PDB file of C-alpha atoms in Angstrom:
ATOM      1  CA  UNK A   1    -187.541 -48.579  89.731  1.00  0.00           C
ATOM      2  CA  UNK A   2    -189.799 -49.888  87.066  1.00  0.00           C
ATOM      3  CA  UNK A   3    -191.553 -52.803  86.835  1.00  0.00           C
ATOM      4  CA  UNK A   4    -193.312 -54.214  83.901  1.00  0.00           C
ATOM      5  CA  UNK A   5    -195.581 -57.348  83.236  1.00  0.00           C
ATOM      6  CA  UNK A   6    -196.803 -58.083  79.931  1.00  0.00           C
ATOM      7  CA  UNK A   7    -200.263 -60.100  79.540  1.00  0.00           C
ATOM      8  CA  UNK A   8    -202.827 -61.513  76.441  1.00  0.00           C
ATOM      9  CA  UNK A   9    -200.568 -63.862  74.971  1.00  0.00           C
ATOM     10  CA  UNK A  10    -201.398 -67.040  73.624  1.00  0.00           C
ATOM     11  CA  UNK A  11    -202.345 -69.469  70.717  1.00  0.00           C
ATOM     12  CA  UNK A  12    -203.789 -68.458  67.477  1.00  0.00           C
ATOM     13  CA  UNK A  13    -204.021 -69.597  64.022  1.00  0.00           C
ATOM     14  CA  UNK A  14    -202.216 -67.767  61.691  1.00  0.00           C
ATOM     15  CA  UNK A  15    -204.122 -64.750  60.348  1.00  0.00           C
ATOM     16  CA  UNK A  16    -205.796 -63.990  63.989  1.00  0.00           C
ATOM     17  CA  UNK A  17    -205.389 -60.753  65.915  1.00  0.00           C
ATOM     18  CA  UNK A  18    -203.817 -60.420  69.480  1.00  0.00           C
ATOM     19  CA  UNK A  19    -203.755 -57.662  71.793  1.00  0.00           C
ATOM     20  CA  UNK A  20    -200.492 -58.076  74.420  1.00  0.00           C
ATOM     21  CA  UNK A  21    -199.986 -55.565  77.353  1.00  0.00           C
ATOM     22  CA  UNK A  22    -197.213 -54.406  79.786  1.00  0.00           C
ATOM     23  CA  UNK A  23    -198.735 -53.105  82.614  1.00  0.00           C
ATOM     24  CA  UNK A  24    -195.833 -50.633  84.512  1.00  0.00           C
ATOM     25  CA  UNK A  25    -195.840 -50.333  88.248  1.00  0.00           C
ATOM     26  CA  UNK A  26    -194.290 -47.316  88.273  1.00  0.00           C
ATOM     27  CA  UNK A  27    -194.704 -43.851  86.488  1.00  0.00           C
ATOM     28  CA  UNK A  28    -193.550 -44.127  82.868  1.00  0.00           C
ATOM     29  CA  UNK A  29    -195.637 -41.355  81.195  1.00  0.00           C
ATOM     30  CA  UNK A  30    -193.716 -38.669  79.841  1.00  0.00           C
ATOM     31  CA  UNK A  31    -189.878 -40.244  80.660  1.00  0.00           C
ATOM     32  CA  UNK A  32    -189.150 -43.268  78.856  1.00  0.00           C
ATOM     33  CA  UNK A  33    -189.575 -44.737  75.372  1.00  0.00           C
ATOM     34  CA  UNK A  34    -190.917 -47.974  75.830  1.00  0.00           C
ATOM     35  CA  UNK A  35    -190.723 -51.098  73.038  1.00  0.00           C
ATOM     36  CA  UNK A  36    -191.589 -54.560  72.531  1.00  0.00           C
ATOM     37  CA  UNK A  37    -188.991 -57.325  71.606  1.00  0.00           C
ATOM     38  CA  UNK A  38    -189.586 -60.933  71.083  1.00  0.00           C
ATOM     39  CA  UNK A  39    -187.357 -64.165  70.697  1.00  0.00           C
ATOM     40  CA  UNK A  40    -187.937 -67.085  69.459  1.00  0.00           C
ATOM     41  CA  UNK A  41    -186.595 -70.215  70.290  1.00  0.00           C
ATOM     42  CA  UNK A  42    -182.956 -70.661  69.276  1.00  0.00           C
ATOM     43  CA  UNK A  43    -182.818 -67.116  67.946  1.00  0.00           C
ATOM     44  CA  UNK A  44    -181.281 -63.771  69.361  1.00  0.00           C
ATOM     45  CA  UNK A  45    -183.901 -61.424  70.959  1.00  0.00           C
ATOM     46  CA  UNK A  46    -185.051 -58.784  68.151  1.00  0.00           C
ATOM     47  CA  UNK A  47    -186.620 -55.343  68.173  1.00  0.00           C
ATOM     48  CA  UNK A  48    -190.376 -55.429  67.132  1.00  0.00           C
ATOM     49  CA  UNK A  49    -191.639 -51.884  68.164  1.00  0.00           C
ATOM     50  CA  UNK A  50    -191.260 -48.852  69.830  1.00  0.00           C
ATOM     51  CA  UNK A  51    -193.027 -45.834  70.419  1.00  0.00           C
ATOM     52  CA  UNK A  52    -191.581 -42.492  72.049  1.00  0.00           C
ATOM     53  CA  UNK A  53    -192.538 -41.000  75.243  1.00  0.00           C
ATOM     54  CA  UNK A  54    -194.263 -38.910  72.972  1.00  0.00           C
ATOM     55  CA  UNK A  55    -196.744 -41.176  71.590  1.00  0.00           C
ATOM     56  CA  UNK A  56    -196.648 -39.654  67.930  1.00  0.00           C
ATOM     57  CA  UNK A  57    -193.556 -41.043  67.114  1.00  0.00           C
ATOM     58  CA  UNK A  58    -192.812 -44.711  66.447  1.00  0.00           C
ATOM     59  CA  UNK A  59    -190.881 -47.139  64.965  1.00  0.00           C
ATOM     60  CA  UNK A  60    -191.677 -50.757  63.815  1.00  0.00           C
ATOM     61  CA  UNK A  61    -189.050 -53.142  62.294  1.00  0.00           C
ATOM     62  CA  UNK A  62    -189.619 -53.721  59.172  1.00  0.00           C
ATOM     63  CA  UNK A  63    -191.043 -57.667  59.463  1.00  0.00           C
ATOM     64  CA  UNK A  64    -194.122 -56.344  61.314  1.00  0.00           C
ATOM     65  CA  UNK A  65    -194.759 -53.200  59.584  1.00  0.00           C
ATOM     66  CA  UNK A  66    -198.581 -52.434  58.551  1.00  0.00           C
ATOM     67  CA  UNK A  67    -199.355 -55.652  61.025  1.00  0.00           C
ATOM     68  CA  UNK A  68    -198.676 -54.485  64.440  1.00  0.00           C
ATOM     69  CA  UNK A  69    -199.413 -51.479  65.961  1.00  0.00           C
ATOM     70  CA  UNK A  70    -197.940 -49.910  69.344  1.00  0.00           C
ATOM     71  CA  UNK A  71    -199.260 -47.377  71.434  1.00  0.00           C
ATOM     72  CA  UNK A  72    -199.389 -46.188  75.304  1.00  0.00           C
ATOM     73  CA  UNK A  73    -201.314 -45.063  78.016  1.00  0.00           C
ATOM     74  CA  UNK A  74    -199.840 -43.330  80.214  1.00  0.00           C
ATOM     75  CA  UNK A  75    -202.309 -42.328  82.481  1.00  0.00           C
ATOM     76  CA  UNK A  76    -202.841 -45.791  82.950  1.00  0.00           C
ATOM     77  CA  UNK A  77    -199.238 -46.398  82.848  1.00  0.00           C
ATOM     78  CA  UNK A  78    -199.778 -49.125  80.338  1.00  0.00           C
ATOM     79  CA  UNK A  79    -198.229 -50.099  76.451  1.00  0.00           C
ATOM     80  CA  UNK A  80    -200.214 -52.097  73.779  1.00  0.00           C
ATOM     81  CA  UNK A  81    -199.117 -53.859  70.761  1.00  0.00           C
ATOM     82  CA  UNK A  82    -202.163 -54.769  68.620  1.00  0.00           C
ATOM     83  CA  UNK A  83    -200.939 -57.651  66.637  1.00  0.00           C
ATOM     84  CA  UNK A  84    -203.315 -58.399  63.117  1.00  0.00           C
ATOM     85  CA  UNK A  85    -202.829 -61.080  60.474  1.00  0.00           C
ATOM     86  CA  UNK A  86    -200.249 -62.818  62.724  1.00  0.00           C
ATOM     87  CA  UNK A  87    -197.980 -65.507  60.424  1.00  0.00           C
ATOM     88  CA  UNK A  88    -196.471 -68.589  62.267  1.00  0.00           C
ATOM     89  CA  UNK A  89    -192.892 -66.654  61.866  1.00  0.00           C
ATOM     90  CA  UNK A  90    -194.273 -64.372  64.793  1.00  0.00           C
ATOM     91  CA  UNK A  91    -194.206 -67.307  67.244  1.00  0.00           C
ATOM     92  CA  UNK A  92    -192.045 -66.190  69.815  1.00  0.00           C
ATOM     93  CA  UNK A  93    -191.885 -64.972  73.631  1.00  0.00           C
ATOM     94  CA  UNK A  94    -192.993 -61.376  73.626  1.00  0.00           C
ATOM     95  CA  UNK A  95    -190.941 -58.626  76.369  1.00  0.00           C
ATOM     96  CA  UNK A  96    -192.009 -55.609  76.906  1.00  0.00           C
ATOM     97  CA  UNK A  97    -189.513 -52.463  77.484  1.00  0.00           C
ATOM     98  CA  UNK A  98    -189.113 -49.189  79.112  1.00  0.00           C
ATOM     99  CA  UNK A  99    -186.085 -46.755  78.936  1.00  0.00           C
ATOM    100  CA  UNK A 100    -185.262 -47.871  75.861  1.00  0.00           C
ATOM    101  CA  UNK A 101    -182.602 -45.902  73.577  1.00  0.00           C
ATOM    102  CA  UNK A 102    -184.273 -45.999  69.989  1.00  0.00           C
ATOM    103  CA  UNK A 103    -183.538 -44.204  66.484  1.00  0.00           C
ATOM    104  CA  UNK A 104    -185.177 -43.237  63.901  1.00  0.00           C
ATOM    105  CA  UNK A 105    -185.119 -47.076  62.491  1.00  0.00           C
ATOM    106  CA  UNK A 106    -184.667 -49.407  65.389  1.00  0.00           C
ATOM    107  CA  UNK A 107    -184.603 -49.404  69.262  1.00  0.00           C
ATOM    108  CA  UNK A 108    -181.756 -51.354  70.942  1.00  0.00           C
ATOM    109  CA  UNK A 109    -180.959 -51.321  74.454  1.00  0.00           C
ATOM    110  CA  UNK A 110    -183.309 -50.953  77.632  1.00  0.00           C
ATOM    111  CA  UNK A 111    -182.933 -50.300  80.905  1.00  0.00           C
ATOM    112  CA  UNK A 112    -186.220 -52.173  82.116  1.00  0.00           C
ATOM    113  CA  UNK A 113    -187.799 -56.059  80.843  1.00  0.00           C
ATOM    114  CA  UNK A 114    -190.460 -57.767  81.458  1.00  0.00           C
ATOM    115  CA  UNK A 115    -190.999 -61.519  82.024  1.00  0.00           C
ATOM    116  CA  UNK A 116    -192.491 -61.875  78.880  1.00  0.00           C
ATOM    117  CA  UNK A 117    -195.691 -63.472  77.060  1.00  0.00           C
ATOM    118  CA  UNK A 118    -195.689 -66.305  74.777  1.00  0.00           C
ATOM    119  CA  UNK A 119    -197.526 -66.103  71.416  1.00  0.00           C
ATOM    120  CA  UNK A 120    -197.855 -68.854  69.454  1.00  0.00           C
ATOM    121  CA  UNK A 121    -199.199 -68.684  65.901  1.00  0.00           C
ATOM    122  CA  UNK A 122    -200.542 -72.240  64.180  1.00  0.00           C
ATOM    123  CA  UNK A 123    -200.214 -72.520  60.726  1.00  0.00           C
TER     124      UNK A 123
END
């Protein structure tokens, strides 16, 4: 069993940077790929990033490409998303992911969620 709790959301004005994290509680290095989703309110839950248990390989949706930037730790059983030049569109509640089937385009269903962490971009 996996559990995952994502931290450093928050408010920021549009153009800031954010750093959110999912901390795992157990082992996720080398097994799972792991994303991040978000949903915003009224809208369906949508793929943001995900990154392979091999941490070379990634995929981003195309909204947040060359913006946000995911990447893991797993010795510290841990996965980042570094968020630059946020936009108020990226206002949303943030989940992290683990066991997650991806392609090479998008990453869809997941075995393990989070609780979440709200980021909310002022314009």
């Amino acid at each position: 069993q996996v559990q995952l709790v994502e931290s450093g959301g928050g408010l920021v004005q549009a153009g800031d940077s954010l750093r959110l994290s999912c901390a795992a509680s157990g082992r996720i290095s080398d097994r799972y790929n792991m994303a991040w989703f978000r949903q915003a309110p009224g809208k369906e839950r949508e793929f943001v990033a995900g990154i392979a248990q091999i941490s070379t390989i990634t995929v981003y949706a195309d909204s947040v490409k060359g913006r946000f930037t995911i990447s893991r730790d797993n010795a510290k059983n841990t996965l980042y998303l570094q968020m630059n030049s946020l936009k108020s569109e990226d206002t949303a509640m943030y989940y992290c992911a683990a066991e997650v089937r991806c392609s090479a385009n998008v990453c869809d269903v997941a075995k393990y969620w989070g609780q979440g962490t709200q980021v909310t971009v002022s314009s």
